[in-house]
Each structure stands twice: as structure tokens, then as C-alpha cells.
Amino acid sequence: SENEELEEIASADLKYLLLPALLGSLTLKQVDLSRRLEHLESARAHFGRFLRLCKSYGLGSFQLPPASPPGEEGAKGPAPGGPAGAQASLLAMASNRQAKIERYKQKKELENRLASMRTFVESGQADEEQVREFYILQIQRWINTSLEEIESIDQEIVILRSRGSAKQPSAPPHGTARPVRTPLKPFILTRDAAQAKVFGAGYPSLPTMTVDDWYDQRRRQGVVSAQSAPQRTPGITDEELQKQQQEKKEEEDDEEARQKAQNWDDWKDTHPRGYGNRQNMG
């Protein structure tokens, strides 16, 4: 009961004061990441209950942390601003730093004293006063641990809440929808207009389109550039175009062969027979 004094608690019952702190420590070890925020808030509540219980019994001199996690108390009212708020923030930071230094020193001292008493108490050779002192030291050590855990929990809660708000998808504006793409209609692609007439007469349900018409349509739609379309002289059929390409290729081949023969003649004019044969074996 919180109405009784520390002296009224039996030495063997002092260890039960550690129950909320142990529950908080076990809650932090939960591995379900989908419920991490819930576990953090539950562990913080256990540590807070333990600290308030120790404060009511006068165990240790410390300042109780805020009752609610960060973000909840800030929603009740705006934070003070201006020079006064900045000065208060600096003073709070300095106070927290000094408190951490003092807790670190106390932690080292308590661990050393507990290490020297643990074997003696656990073996059953210690008297009641020594057992009582041992459990009180355990409680004081867990007070420092609870304060450190609450600070870590508050920092992690801030990170998880900011991450959760960033993951919420922004709703699209009302009434906006993705444009519906018009489905492509099938058609028969022909080489020339004459072939288009033949297929168009035989298959009236499907439209026909020549290669040139198809390129023109795609160029107007911006799919292909003007350079990618085949250059064709108006009024020339595919057979005539292939014939012109063959003649052009033959002319290029003839020109290449003539140039090769001319280069060979020029080389023989400047290089007499046996040139380069040092042993005159040619």
C-alpha cells in the first residue's frame, strides 16, 4: 500500500517492489515489430508505475518523468516560444545532463556494492539487515535503469510515430481518374496501295493500310520521327524501288573495284619488281 512507510515493509517482501520494473523490461523484449509502439507504451507505463511507487516510499532522490509519452502532452497546448522558452530549454538540457552523470556514478557504485553482497546473501549466510540492504540497493539500481529506459522509449516513440505518419498514403483529389487509353483496332498492313485494294476487297471488316500510311499516322501521333520513316519517291512501286537499290549497290561495288585497281597500279609505279627482297631472290 502507498499509505505505509518503507520501515513497515518486511525485508523479504521488498523484492516485490521490483515487479513493475521487471514487467517493463520483459515487455521491451517483445519481438513483434507490428506491435512495437504498443509494447513501448506498455513498458513505459510499467516503468512509470515503479518509479512512482519508489517515490512514494522515499527510495532515491530523482525527478519523475512525464506521465504520458512524447507527442501526447504537446497536443494539449502550444510549446512556449521566444527567448524565455529557449532559456528554459537550455536549462532543462543542462539539468538532464547533470542528472545522467549522477545516475552513472550511482550505477557504478551500486553495482560494486551488489557484487560484493550477492554471494553472501544468496548463500543464506546474511542476516535480516544485510538482506534488507541488498534489496534496497537492487531497487535503487532499477530506479536508474527505469529512468534510462524511459528516455530511450520516448526517443523511439517519436521515431515510430513520425515514420507512421510518413507512410500514410496521400488520398488522390476527388473526381480525378486516370485517362482511359483508346484500344487499338486491328488492321491489315500492306506493302502498297494495290495490295491494300486486294485485301480490302477480300476482308471488308478489317481496314487496310500501307506501310507509308502507317508511318505517317505514327509520325503524327509522335511515336516515330520523320527520319525513321522510309524515303519513297511518289509513284514508284516496291519492285521499282528494289531495282533502283540493286543498281545503286552495283554501281557502288563497281566504283570500289575500280578504285582498288587504280590504287594497285599506283603502288606498282612507285614500287618496282623485287622491291623489298634484300637477298635478290625474286
PDB file of C-alpha atoms in Angstrom, residues 22-153:
ATOM      1  CA  LEU A  22      10.700  -6.371 -14.330  1.00  0.00           C
ATOM      2  CA  LEU A  23       7.422  -6.339 -16.298  1.00  0.00           C
ATOM      3  CA  GLY A  24       8.606  -3.280 -18.196  1.00  0.00           C
ATOM      4  CA  SER A  25      11.933  -4.922 -19.005  1.00  0.00           C
ATOM      5  CA  LEU A  26      10.223  -8.089 -20.261  1.00  0.00           C
ATOM      6  CA  THR A  27       7.764  -6.065 -22.362  1.00  0.00           C
ATOM      7  CA  LEU A  28      10.644  -4.342 -24.151  1.00  0.00           C
ATOM      8  CA  LYS A  29      11.953  -7.746 -25.231  1.00  0.00           C
ATOM      9  CA  GLN A  30       8.865  -8.489 -27.342  1.00  0.00           C
ATOM     10  CA  VAL A  31       9.888  -9.111 -30.959  1.00  0.00           C
ATOM     11  CA  ASP A  32       6.599  -8.410 -32.768  1.00  0.00           C
ATOM     12  CA  LEU A  33       7.563  -5.379 -34.856  1.00  0.00           C
ATOM     13  CA  SER A  34       3.974  -4.726 -35.939  1.00  0.00           C
ATOM     14  CA  ARG A  35       3.074  -4.009 -32.281  1.00  0.00           C
ATOM     15  CA  ARG A  36       6.319  -2.259 -31.325  1.00  0.00           C
ATOM     16  CA  LEU A  37       4.655   1.057 -30.490  1.00  0.00           C
ATOM     17  CA  GLU A  38       2.105  -0.713 -28.289  1.00  0.00           C
ATOM     18  CA  HIS A  39       4.865  -2.575 -26.442  1.00  0.00           C
ATOM     19  CA  LEU A  40       6.840   0.625 -25.911  1.00  0.00           C
ATOM     20  CA  GLU A  41       3.855   2.418 -24.403  1.00  0.00           C
ATOM     21  CA  SER A  42       3.073  -0.567 -22.158  1.00  0.00           C
ATOM     22  CA  ALA A  43       6.684  -0.834 -20.956  1.00  0.00           C
ATOM     23  CA  ARG A  44       6.760   2.900 -20.274  1.00  0.00           C
ATOM     24  CA  ALA A  45       3.646   2.570 -18.128  1.00  0.00           C
ATOM     25  CA  HIS A  46       5.249  -0.245 -16.086  1.00  0.00           C
ATOM     26  CA  PHE A  47       8.447   1.747 -15.505  1.00  0.00           C
ATOM     27  CA  GLY A  48       6.430   4.837 -14.582  1.00  0.00           C
ATOM     28  CA  ARG A  49       4.404   2.869 -12.041  1.00  0.00           C
ATOM     29  CA  PHE A  50       7.598   1.515 -10.492  1.00  0.00           C
ATOM     30  CA  LEU A  51       9.138   4.983 -10.210  1.00  0.00           C
ATOM     31  CA  ARG A  52       6.013   6.467  -8.635  1.00  0.00           C
ATOM     32  CA  LEU A  53       5.933   3.601  -6.141  1.00  0.00           C
ATOM     33  CA  CYS A  54       9.572   4.193  -5.201  1.00  0.00           C
ATOM     34  CA  LYS A  55       8.951   7.918  -4.948  1.00  0.00           C
ATOM     35  CA  SER A  56       6.080   7.397  -2.510  1.00  0.00           C
ATOM     36  CA  TYR A  57       8.337   5.236  -0.291  1.00  0.00           C
ATOM     37  CA  GLY A  58      11.197   7.724  -0.444  1.00  0.00           C
ATOM     38  CA  LEU A  59      13.566   5.339  -2.224  1.00  0.00           C
ATOM     39  CA  GLY A  60      16.081   7.549  -4.003  1.00  0.00           C
ATOM     40  CA  SER A  61      16.064  11.209  -4.965  1.00  0.00           C
ATOM     41  CA  PHE A  62      15.018  11.644  -8.596  1.00  0.00           C
ATOM     42  CA  GLN A  63      12.559  13.562 -10.721  1.00  0.00           C
ATOM     43  CA  LEU A  64       9.596  11.685 -12.123  1.00  0.00           C
ATOM     44  CA  PRO A  65       9.379  11.706 -15.945  1.00  0.00           C
ATOM     45  CA  PRO A  66       6.202  12.941 -17.695  1.00  0.00           C
ATOM     46  CA  ALA A  67       3.240  10.641 -17.243  1.00  0.00           C
ATOM     47  CA  SER A  68       2.480  10.404 -20.983  1.00  0.00           C
ATOM     48  CA  PRO A  69       4.771   9.612 -23.926  1.00  0.00           C
ATOM     49  CA  PRO A  70       6.088  12.454 -26.094  1.00  0.00           C
ATOM     50  CA  GLY A  71       3.589  13.910 -28.529  1.00  0.00           C
ATOM     51  CA  GLU A  72       0.547  13.468 -26.311  1.00  0.00           C
ATOM     52  CA  GLU A  73       1.264  16.205 -23.821  1.00  0.00           C
ATOM     53  CA  GLY A  74       2.328  18.537 -26.670  1.00  0.00           C
ATOM     54  CA  ALA A  75      -1.098  18.250 -28.251  1.00  0.00           C
ATOM     55  CA  LYS A  76      -2.758  19.859 -25.212  1.00  0.00           C
ATOM     56  CA  GLY A  77      -1.203  23.245 -25.823  1.00  0.00           C
ATOM     57  CA  PRO A  78       1.459  25.054 -27.849  1.00  0.00           C
ATOM     58  CA  ALA A  79       5.019  24.956 -26.651  1.00  0.00           C
ATOM     59  CA  PRO A  80       6.312  28.215 -25.222  1.00  0.00           C
ATOM     60  CA  GLY A  81       8.344  30.203 -27.689  1.00  0.00           C
ATOM     61  CA  GLY A  82      10.546  33.236 -27.639  1.00  0.00           C
ATOM     62  CA  PRO A  83      13.632  33.904 -25.533  1.00  0.00           C
ATOM     63  CA  ALA A  84      12.005  32.608 -22.350  1.00  0.00           C
ATOM     64  CA  GLY A  85      11.218  29.257 -23.964  1.00  0.00           C
ATOM     65  CA  ALA A  86      14.746  28.926 -25.370  1.00  0.00           C
ATOM     66  CA  GLN A  87      16.269  29.725 -21.982  1.00  0.00           C
ATOM     67  CA  ALA A  88      14.061  27.137 -20.285  1.00  0.00           C
ATOM     68  CA  SER A  89      15.041  24.554 -22.874  1.00  0.00           C
ATOM     69  CA  LEU A  90      18.740  25.168 -22.285  1.00  0.00           C
ATOM     70  CA  LEU A  91      18.283  24.886 -18.534  1.00  0.00           C
ATOM     71  CA  ALA A  92      16.369  21.625 -18.956  1.00  0.00           C
ATOM     72  CA  MET A  93      19.121  20.181 -21.159  1.00  0.00           C
ATOM     73  CA  ALA A  94      21.801  21.102 -18.639  1.00  0.00           C
ATOM     74  CA  SER A  95      19.756  19.606 -15.808  1.00  0.00           C
ATOM     75  CA  ASN A  96      19.211  16.368 -17.717  1.00  0.00           C
ATOM     76  CA  ARG A  97      22.909  16.103 -18.494  1.00  0.00           C
ATOM     77  CA  GLN A  98      23.864  16.574 -14.843  1.00  0.00           C
ATOM     78  CA  ALA A  99      21.242  14.013 -13.796  1.00  0.00           C
ATOM     79  CA  LYS A 100      22.665  11.471 -16.248  1.00  0.00           C
ATOM     80  CA  ILE A 101      26.155  11.967 -14.850  1.00  0.00           C
ATOM     81  CA  GLU A 102      24.929  11.459 -11.297  1.00  0.00           C
ATOM     82  CA  ARG A 103      22.959   8.346 -12.288  1.00  0.00           C
ATOM     83  CA  TYR A 104      26.033   6.893 -13.970  1.00  0.00           C
ATOM     84  CA  LYS A 105      28.133   7.378 -10.848  1.00  0.00           C
ATOM     85  CA  GLN A 106      25.414   5.868  -8.646  1.00  0.00           C
ATOM     86  CA  LYS A 107      25.044   2.926 -11.020  1.00  0.00           C
ATOM     87  CA  LYS A 108      28.730   2.045 -10.820  1.00  0.00           C
ATOM     88  CA  GLU A 109      28.746   2.338  -7.050  1.00  0.00           C
ATOM     89  CA  LEU A 110      25.597   0.233  -6.673  1.00  0.00           C
ATOM     90  CA  GLU A 111      26.916  -2.497  -8.981  1.00  0.00           C
ATOM     91  CA  ASN A 112      30.121  -2.753  -6.967  1.00  0.00           C
ATOM     92  CA  ARG A 113      28.255  -2.999  -3.654  1.00  0.00           C
ATOM     93  CA  LEU A 114      25.785  -5.553  -5.035  1.00  0.00           C
ATOM     94  CA  ALA A 115      28.577  -7.696  -6.454  1.00  0.00           C
ATOM     95  CA  SER A 116      30.253  -7.865  -3.060  1.00  0.00           C
ATOM     96  CA  MET A 117      26.989  -8.782  -1.265  1.00  0.00           C
ATOM     97  CA  ARG A 118      25.314 -11.098  -3.812  1.00  0.00           C
ATOM     98  CA  THR A 119      27.158 -14.315  -2.971  1.00  0.00           C
ATOM     99  CA  PHE A 120      26.812 -13.747   0.775  1.00  0.00           C
ATOM    100  CA  VAL A 121      23.028 -13.116   0.548  1.00  0.00           C
ATOM    101  CA  GLU A 122      22.233 -15.886  -1.946  1.00  0.00           C
ATOM    102  CA  SER A 123      24.101 -18.437   0.174  1.00  0.00           C
ATOM    103  CA  GLY A 124      21.762 -17.705   3.132  1.00  0.00           C
ATOM    104  CA  GLN A 125      24.525 -16.539   5.461  1.00  0.00           C
ATOM    105  CA  ALA A 126      23.375 -12.876   5.628  1.00  0.00           C
ATOM    106  CA  ASP A 127      21.197 -11.607   8.453  1.00  0.00           C
ATOM    107  CA  GLU A 128      17.955  -9.630   8.019  1.00  0.00           C
ATOM    108  CA  GLU A 129      19.631  -6.219   7.939  1.00  0.00           C
ATOM    109  CA  GLN A 130      22.024  -7.319   5.219  1.00  0.00           C
ATOM    110  CA  VAL A 131      19.191  -8.841   3.190  1.00  0.00           C
ATOM    111  CA  ARG A 132      17.193  -5.622   3.554  1.00  0.00           C
ATOM    112  CA  GLU A 133      20.129  -3.516   2.425  1.00  0.00           C
ATOM    113  CA  PHE A 134      20.708  -5.824  -0.544  1.00  0.00           C
ATOM    114  CA  TYR A 135      17.116  -5.467  -1.822  1.00  0.00           C
ATOM    115  CA  ILE A 136      17.097  -1.709  -1.293  1.00  0.00           C
ATOM    116  CA  LEU A 137      20.264  -1.473  -3.378  1.00  0.00           C
ATOM    117  CA  GLN A 138      18.569  -3.588  -6.056  1.00  0.00           C
ATOM    118  CA  ILE A 139      15.603  -1.197  -6.062  1.00  0.00           C
ATOM    119  CA  GLN A 140      17.867   1.843  -6.365  1.00  0.00           C
ATOM    120  CA  ARG A 141      19.718   0.218  -9.268  1.00  0.00           C
ATOM    121  CA  TRP A 142      16.438  -0.424 -11.060  1.00  0.00           C
ATOM    122  CA  ILE A 143      15.406   3.184 -10.473  1.00  0.00           C
ATOM    123  CA  ASN A 144      18.362   4.351 -12.579  1.00  0.00           C
ATOM    124  CA  THR A 145      17.647   1.645 -15.148  1.00  0.00           C
ATOM    125  CA  SER A 146      13.975   2.691 -15.401  1.00  0.00           C
ATOM    126  CA  LEU A 147      14.871   6.342 -15.926  1.00  0.00           C
ATOM    127  CA  GLU A 148      17.277   5.403 -18.717  1.00  0.00           C
ATOM    128  CA  GLU A 149      14.740   3.067 -20.337  1.00  0.00           C
ATOM    129  CA  ILE A 150      12.023   5.738 -20.328  1.00  0.00           C
ATOM    130  CA  GLU A 151      14.349   8.178 -22.102  1.00  0.00           C
ATOM    131  CA  SER A 152      15.145   5.573 -24.756  1.00  0.00           C
ATOM    132  CA  ILE A 153      11.459   4.664 -25.116  1.00  0.00           C
TER     133      ILE A 153
END
